[in-house]
PDB file of C-alpha atoms in Angstrom:
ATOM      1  CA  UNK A   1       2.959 -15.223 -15.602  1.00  0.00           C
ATOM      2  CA  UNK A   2       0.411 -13.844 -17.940  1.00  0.00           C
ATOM      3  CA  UNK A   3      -0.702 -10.307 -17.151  1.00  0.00           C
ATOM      4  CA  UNK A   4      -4.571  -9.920 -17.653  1.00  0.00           C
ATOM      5  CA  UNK A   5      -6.218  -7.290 -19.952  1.00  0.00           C
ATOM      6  CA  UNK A   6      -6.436  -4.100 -18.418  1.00  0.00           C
ATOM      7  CA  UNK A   7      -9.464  -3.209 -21.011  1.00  0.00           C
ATOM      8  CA  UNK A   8     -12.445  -4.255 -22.130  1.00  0.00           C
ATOM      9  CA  UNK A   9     -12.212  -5.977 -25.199  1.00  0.00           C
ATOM     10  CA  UNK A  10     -15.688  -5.183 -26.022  1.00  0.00           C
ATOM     11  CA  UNK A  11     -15.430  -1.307 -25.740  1.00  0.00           C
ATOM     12  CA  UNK A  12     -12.094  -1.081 -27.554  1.00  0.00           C
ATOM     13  CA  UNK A  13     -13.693  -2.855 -30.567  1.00  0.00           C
ATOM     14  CA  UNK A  14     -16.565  -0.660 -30.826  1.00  0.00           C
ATOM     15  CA  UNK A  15     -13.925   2.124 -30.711  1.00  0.00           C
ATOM     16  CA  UNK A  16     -12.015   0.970 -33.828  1.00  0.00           C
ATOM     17  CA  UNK A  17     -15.121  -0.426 -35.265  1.00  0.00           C
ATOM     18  CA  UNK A  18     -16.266   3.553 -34.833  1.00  0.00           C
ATOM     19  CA  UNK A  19     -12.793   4.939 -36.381  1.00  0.00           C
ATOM     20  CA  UNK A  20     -13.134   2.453 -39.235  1.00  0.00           C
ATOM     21  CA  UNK A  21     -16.587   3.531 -39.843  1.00  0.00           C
ATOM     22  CA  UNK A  22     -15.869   7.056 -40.101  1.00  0.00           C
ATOM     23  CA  UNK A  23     -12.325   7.020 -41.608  1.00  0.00           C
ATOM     24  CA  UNK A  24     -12.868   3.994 -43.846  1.00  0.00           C
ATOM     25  CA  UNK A  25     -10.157   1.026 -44.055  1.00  0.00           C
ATOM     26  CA  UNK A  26      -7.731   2.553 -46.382  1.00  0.00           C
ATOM     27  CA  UNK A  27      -7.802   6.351 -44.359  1.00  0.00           C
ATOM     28  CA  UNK A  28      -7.277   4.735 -40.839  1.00  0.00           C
ATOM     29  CA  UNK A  29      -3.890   4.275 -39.640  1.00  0.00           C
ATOM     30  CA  UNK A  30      -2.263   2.207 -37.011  1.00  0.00           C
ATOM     31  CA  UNK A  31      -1.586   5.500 -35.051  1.00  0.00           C
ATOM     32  CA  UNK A  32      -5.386   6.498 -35.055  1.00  0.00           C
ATOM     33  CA  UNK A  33      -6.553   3.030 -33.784  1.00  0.00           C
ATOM     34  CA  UNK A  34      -3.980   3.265 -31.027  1.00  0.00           C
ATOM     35  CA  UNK A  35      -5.165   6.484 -30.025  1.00  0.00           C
ATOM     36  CA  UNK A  36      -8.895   6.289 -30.302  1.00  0.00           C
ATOM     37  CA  UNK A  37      -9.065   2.414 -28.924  1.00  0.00           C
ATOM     38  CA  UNK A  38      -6.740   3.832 -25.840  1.00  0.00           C
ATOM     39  CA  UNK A  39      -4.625   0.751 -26.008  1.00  0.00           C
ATOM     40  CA  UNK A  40      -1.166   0.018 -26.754  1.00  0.00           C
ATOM     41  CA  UNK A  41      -0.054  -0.959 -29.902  1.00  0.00           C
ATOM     42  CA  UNK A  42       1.399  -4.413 -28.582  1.00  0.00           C
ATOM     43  CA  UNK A  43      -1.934  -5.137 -26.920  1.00  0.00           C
ATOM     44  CA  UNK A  44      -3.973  -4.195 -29.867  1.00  0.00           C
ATOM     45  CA  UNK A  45      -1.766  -6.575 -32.153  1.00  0.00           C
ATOM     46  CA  UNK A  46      -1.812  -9.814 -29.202  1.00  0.00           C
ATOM     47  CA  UNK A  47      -5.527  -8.577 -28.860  1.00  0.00           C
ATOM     48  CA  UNK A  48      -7.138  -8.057 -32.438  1.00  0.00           C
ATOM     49  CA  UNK A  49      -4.083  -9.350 -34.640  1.00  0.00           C
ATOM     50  CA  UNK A  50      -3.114  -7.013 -37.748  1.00  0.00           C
ATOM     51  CA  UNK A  51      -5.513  -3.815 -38.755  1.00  0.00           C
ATOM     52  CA  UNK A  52      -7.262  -6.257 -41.149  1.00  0.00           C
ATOM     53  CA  UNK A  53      -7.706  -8.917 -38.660  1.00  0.00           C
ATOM     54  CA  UNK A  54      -9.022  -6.219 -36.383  1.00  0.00           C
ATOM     55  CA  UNK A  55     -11.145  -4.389 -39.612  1.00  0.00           C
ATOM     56  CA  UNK A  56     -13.110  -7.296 -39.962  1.00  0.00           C
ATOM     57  CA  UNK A  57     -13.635  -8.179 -36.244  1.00  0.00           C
ATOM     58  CA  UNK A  58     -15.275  -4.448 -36.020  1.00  0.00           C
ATOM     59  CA  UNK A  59     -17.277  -5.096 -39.634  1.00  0.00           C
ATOM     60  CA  UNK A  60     -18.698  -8.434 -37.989  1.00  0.00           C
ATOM     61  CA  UNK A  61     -19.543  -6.161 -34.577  1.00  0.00           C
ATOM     62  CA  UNK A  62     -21.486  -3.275 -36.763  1.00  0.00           C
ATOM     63  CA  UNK A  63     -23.360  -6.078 -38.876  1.00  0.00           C
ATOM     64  CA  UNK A  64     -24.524  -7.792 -35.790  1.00  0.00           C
ATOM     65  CA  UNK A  65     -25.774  -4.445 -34.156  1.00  0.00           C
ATOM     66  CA  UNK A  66     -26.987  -3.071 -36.948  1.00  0.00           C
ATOM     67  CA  UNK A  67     -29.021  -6.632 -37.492  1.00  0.00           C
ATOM     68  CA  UNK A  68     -30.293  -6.662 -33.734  1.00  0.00           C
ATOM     69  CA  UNK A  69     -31.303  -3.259 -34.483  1.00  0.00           C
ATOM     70  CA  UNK A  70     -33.603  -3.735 -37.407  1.00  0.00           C
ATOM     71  CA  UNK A  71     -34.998  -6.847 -35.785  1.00  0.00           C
ATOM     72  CA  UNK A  72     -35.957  -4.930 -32.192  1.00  0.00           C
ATOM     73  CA  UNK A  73     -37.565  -1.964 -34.142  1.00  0.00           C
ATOM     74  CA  UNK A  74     -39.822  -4.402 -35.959  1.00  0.00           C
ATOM     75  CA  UNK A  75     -40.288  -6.738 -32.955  1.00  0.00           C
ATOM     76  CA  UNK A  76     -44.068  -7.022 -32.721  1.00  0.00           C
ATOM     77  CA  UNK A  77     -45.527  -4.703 -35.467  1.00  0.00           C
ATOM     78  CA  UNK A  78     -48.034  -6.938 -37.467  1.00  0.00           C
ATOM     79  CA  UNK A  79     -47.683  -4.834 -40.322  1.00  0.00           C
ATOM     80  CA  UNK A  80     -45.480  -5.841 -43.108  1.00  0.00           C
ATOM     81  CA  UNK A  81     -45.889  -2.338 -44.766  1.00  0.00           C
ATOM     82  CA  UNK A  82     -45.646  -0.269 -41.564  1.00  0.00           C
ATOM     83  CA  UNK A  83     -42.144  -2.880 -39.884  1.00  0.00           C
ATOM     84  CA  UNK A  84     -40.946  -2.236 -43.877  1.00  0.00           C
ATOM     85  CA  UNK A  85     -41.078   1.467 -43.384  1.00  0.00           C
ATOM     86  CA  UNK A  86     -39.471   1.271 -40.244  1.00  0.00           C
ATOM     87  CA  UNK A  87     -36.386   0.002 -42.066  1.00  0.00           C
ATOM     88  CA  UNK A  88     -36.176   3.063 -44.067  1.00  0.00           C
ATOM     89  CA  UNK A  89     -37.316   5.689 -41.636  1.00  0.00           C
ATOM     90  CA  UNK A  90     -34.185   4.198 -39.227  1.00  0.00           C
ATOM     91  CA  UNK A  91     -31.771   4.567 -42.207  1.00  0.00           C
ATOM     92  CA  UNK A  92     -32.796   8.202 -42.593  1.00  0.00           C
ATOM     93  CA  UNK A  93     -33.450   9.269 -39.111  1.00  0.00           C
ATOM     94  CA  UNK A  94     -30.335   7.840 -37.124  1.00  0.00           C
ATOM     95  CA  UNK A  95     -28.619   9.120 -34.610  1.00  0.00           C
ATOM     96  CA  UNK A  96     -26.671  12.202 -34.790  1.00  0.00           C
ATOM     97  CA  UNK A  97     -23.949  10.250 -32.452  1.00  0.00           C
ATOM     98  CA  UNK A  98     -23.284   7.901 -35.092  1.00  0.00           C
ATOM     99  CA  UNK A  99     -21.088   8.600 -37.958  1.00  0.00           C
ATOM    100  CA  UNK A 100     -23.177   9.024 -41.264  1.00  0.00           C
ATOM    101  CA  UNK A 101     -23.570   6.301 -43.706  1.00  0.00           C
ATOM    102  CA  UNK A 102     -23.403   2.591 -43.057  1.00  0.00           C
ATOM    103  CA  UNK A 103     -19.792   0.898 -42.531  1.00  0.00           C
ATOM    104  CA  UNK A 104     -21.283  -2.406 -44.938  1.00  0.00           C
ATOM    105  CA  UNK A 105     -21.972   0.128 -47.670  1.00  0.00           C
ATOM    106  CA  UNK A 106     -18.984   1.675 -46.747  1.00  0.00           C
ATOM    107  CA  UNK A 107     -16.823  -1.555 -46.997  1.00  0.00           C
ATOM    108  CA  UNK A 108     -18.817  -2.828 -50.424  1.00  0.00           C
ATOM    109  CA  UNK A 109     -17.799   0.596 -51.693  1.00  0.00           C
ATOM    110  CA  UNK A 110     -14.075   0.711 -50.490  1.00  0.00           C
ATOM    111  CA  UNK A 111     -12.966  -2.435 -50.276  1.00  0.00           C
ATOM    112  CA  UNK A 112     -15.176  -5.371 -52.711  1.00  0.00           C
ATOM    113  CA  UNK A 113     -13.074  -5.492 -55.277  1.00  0.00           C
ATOM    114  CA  UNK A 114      -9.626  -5.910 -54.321  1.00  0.00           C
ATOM    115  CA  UNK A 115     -10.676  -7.745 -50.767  1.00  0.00           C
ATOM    116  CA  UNK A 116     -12.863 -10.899 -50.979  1.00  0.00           C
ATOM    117  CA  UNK A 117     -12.536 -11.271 -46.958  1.00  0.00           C
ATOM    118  CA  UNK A 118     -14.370  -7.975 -46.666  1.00  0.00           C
ATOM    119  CA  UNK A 119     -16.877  -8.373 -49.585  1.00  0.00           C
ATOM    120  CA  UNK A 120     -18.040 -12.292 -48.161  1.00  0.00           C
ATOM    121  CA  UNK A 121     -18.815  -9.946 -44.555  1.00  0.00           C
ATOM    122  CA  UNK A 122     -20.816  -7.521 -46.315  1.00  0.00           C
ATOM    123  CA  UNK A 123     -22.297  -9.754 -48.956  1.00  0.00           C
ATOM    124  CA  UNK A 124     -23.769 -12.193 -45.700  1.00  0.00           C
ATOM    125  CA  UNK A 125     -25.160  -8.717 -43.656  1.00  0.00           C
ATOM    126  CA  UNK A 126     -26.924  -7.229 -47.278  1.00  0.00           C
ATOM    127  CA  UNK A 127     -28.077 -10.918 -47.700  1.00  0.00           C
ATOM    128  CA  UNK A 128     -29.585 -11.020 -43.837  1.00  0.00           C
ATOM    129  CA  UNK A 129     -31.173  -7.926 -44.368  1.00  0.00           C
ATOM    130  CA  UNK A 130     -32.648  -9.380 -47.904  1.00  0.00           C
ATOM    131  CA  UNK A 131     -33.844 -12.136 -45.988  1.00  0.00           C
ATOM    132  CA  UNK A 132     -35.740 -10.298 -42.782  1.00  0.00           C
ATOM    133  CA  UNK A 133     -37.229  -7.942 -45.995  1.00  0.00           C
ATOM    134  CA  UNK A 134     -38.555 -11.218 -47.798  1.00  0.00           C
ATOM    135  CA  UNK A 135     -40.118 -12.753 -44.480  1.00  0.00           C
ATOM    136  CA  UNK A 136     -41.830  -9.072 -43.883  1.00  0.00           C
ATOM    137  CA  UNK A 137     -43.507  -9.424 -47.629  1.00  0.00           C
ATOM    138  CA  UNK A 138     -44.148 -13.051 -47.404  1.00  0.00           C
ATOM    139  CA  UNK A 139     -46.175 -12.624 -44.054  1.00  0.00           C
ATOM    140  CA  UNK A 140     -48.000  -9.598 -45.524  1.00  0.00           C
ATOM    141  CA  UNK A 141     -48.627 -11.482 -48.629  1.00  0.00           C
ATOM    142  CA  UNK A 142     -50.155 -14.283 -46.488  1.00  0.00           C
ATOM    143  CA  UNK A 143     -52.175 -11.894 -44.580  1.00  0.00           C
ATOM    144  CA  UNK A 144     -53.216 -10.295 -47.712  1.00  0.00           C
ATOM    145  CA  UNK A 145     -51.998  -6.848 -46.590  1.00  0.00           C
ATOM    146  CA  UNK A 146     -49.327  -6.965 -49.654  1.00  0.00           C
ATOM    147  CA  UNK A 147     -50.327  -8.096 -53.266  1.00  0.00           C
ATOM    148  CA  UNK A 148     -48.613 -11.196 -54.787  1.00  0.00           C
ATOM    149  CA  UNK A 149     -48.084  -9.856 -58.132  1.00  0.00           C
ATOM    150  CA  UNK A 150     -44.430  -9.741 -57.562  1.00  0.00           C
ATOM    151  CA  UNK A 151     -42.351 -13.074 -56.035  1.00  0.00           C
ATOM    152  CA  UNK A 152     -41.305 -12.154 -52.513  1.00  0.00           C
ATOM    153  CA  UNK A 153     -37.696 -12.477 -53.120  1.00  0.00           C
ATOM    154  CA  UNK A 154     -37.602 -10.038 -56.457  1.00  0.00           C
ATOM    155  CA  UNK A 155     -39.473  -7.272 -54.289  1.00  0.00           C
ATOM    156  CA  UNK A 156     -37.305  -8.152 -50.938  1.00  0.00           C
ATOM    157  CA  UNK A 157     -34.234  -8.143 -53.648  1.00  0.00           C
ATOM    158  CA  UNK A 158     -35.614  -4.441 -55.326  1.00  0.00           C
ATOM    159  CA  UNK A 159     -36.582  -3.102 -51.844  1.00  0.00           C
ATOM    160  CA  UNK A 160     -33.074  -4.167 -50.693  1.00  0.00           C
ATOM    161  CA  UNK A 161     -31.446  -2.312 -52.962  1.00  0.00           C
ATOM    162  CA  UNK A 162     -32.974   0.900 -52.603  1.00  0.00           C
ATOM    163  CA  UNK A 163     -32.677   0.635 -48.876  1.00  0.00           C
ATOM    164  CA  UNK A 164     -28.487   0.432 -49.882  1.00  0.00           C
ATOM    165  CA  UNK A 165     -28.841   3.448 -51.898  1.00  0.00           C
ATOM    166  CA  UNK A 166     -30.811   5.219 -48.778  1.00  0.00           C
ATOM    167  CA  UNK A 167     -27.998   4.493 -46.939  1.00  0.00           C
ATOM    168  CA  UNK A 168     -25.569   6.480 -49.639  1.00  0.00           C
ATOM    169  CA  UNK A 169     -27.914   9.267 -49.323  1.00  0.00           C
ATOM    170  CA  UNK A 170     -27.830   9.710 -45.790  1.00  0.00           C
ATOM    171  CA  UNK A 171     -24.161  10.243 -46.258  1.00  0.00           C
ATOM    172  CA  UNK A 172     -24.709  12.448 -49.094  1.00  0.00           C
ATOM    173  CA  UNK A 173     -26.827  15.202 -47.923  1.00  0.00           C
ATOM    174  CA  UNK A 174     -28.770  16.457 -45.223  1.00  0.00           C
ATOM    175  CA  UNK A 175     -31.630  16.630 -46.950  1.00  0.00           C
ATOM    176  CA  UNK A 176     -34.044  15.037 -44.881  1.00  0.00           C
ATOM    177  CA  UNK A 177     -37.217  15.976 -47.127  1.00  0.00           C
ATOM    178  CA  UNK A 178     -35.293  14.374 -50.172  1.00  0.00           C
ATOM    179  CA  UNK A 179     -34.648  11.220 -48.111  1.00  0.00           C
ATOM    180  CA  UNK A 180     -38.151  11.158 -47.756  1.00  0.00           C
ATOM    181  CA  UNK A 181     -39.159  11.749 -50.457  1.00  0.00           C
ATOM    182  CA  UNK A 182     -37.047   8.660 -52.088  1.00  0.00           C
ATOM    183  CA  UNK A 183     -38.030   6.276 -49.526  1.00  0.00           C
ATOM    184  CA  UNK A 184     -41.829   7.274 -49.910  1.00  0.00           C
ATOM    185  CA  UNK A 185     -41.883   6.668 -54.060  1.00  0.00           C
ATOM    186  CA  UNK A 186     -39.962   3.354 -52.969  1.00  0.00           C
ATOM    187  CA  UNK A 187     -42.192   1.892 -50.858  1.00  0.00           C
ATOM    188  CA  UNK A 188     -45.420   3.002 -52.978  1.00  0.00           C
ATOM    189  CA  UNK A 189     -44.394  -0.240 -54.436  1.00  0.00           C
ATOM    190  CA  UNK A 190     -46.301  -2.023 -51.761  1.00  0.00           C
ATOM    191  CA  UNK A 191     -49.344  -0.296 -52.457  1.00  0.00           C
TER     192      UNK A 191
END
């Protein structure tokens, strides 16, 4: 007979989804998911599979929070400039529980080149980000709050970008005037 889990599936993931974020793919051994999911090592493998297996399981969990996230600080502001600047003001102002940085930059960074697995899951979270950017422009542009002088998807595309590099930053310095500072000059684009 089958013995049932004696975790929760849910909490050990965010565990290695935390190590991975903070160790990165390559850093993180088999010995320091073990210990920081709690689990055995035979239950993490009939669980999660191999560390990649489980790598990308714990990518997919931070790009859905982090998506959920964005969307409920945005959730009914009518201002495309003001949900916009939201985006950036969570990227520099996050919580000190959190490991720095983002684990899709992170991954992009690390892994892209040698690991196409990894680099489709972080491609499809930049591009959903891209995509909740354009719809904020688009609806300011209807409302006439933004100016139509640049396409919607070059500006979400440009604003996208700097938002990435933001989310370097944050793991570059503490700086929080600097951060500022960048994000401010960025978004005078919508002016």
């Amino acid at each position: 007979m089958a013995r049932s889990k004696e975790f929760d599936i849910d909490d050990v993931l965010l565990k290695a989804m935390t190590i991975f974020w903070q160790q990165g793919y390559e850093k993180t051994s088999m010995q320091d998911l073990v210990a920081g999911m709690g689990i055995h090592k035979r239950s993490m493998y009939d669980t999660f599979g191999d560390k990649h297996t489980l790598y990308i399981k714990a990518l997919e969990r931070f790009a859905s929070i982090q998506s959920s996230r964005l969307e409920s600080r945005i959730e009914g502001i009518t201002s495309a400039k003001a949900a916009i600047r939201l985006l950036f003001e969570a990227t520099i102002h996050r919580s000190e529980a959190e490991p720095k940085g983002c684990m899709l930059v992170n991954t992009a960074v690390e892994l892209s080149v040698h690991d196409p697995e990894a680099a489709e899951r972080a491609n499809e979270a930049f591009l959903n980000t891209e995509r909740l950017i354009e719809q904020l422009i688009l609806h300011g542009q209807e409302t006439g709050e933004l100016s139509s002088r640049h396409p919607a998807p070059a500006l979400a595309a440009y604003l996208h970008n700097a938002l990435v590099g933001l989310r370097v930053m944050v793991k570059a310095t503490q700086d929080t005037g600097k951060l500022q500072t960048i994000a401010d000059t960025t978004l005078a684009v919508l002016e």
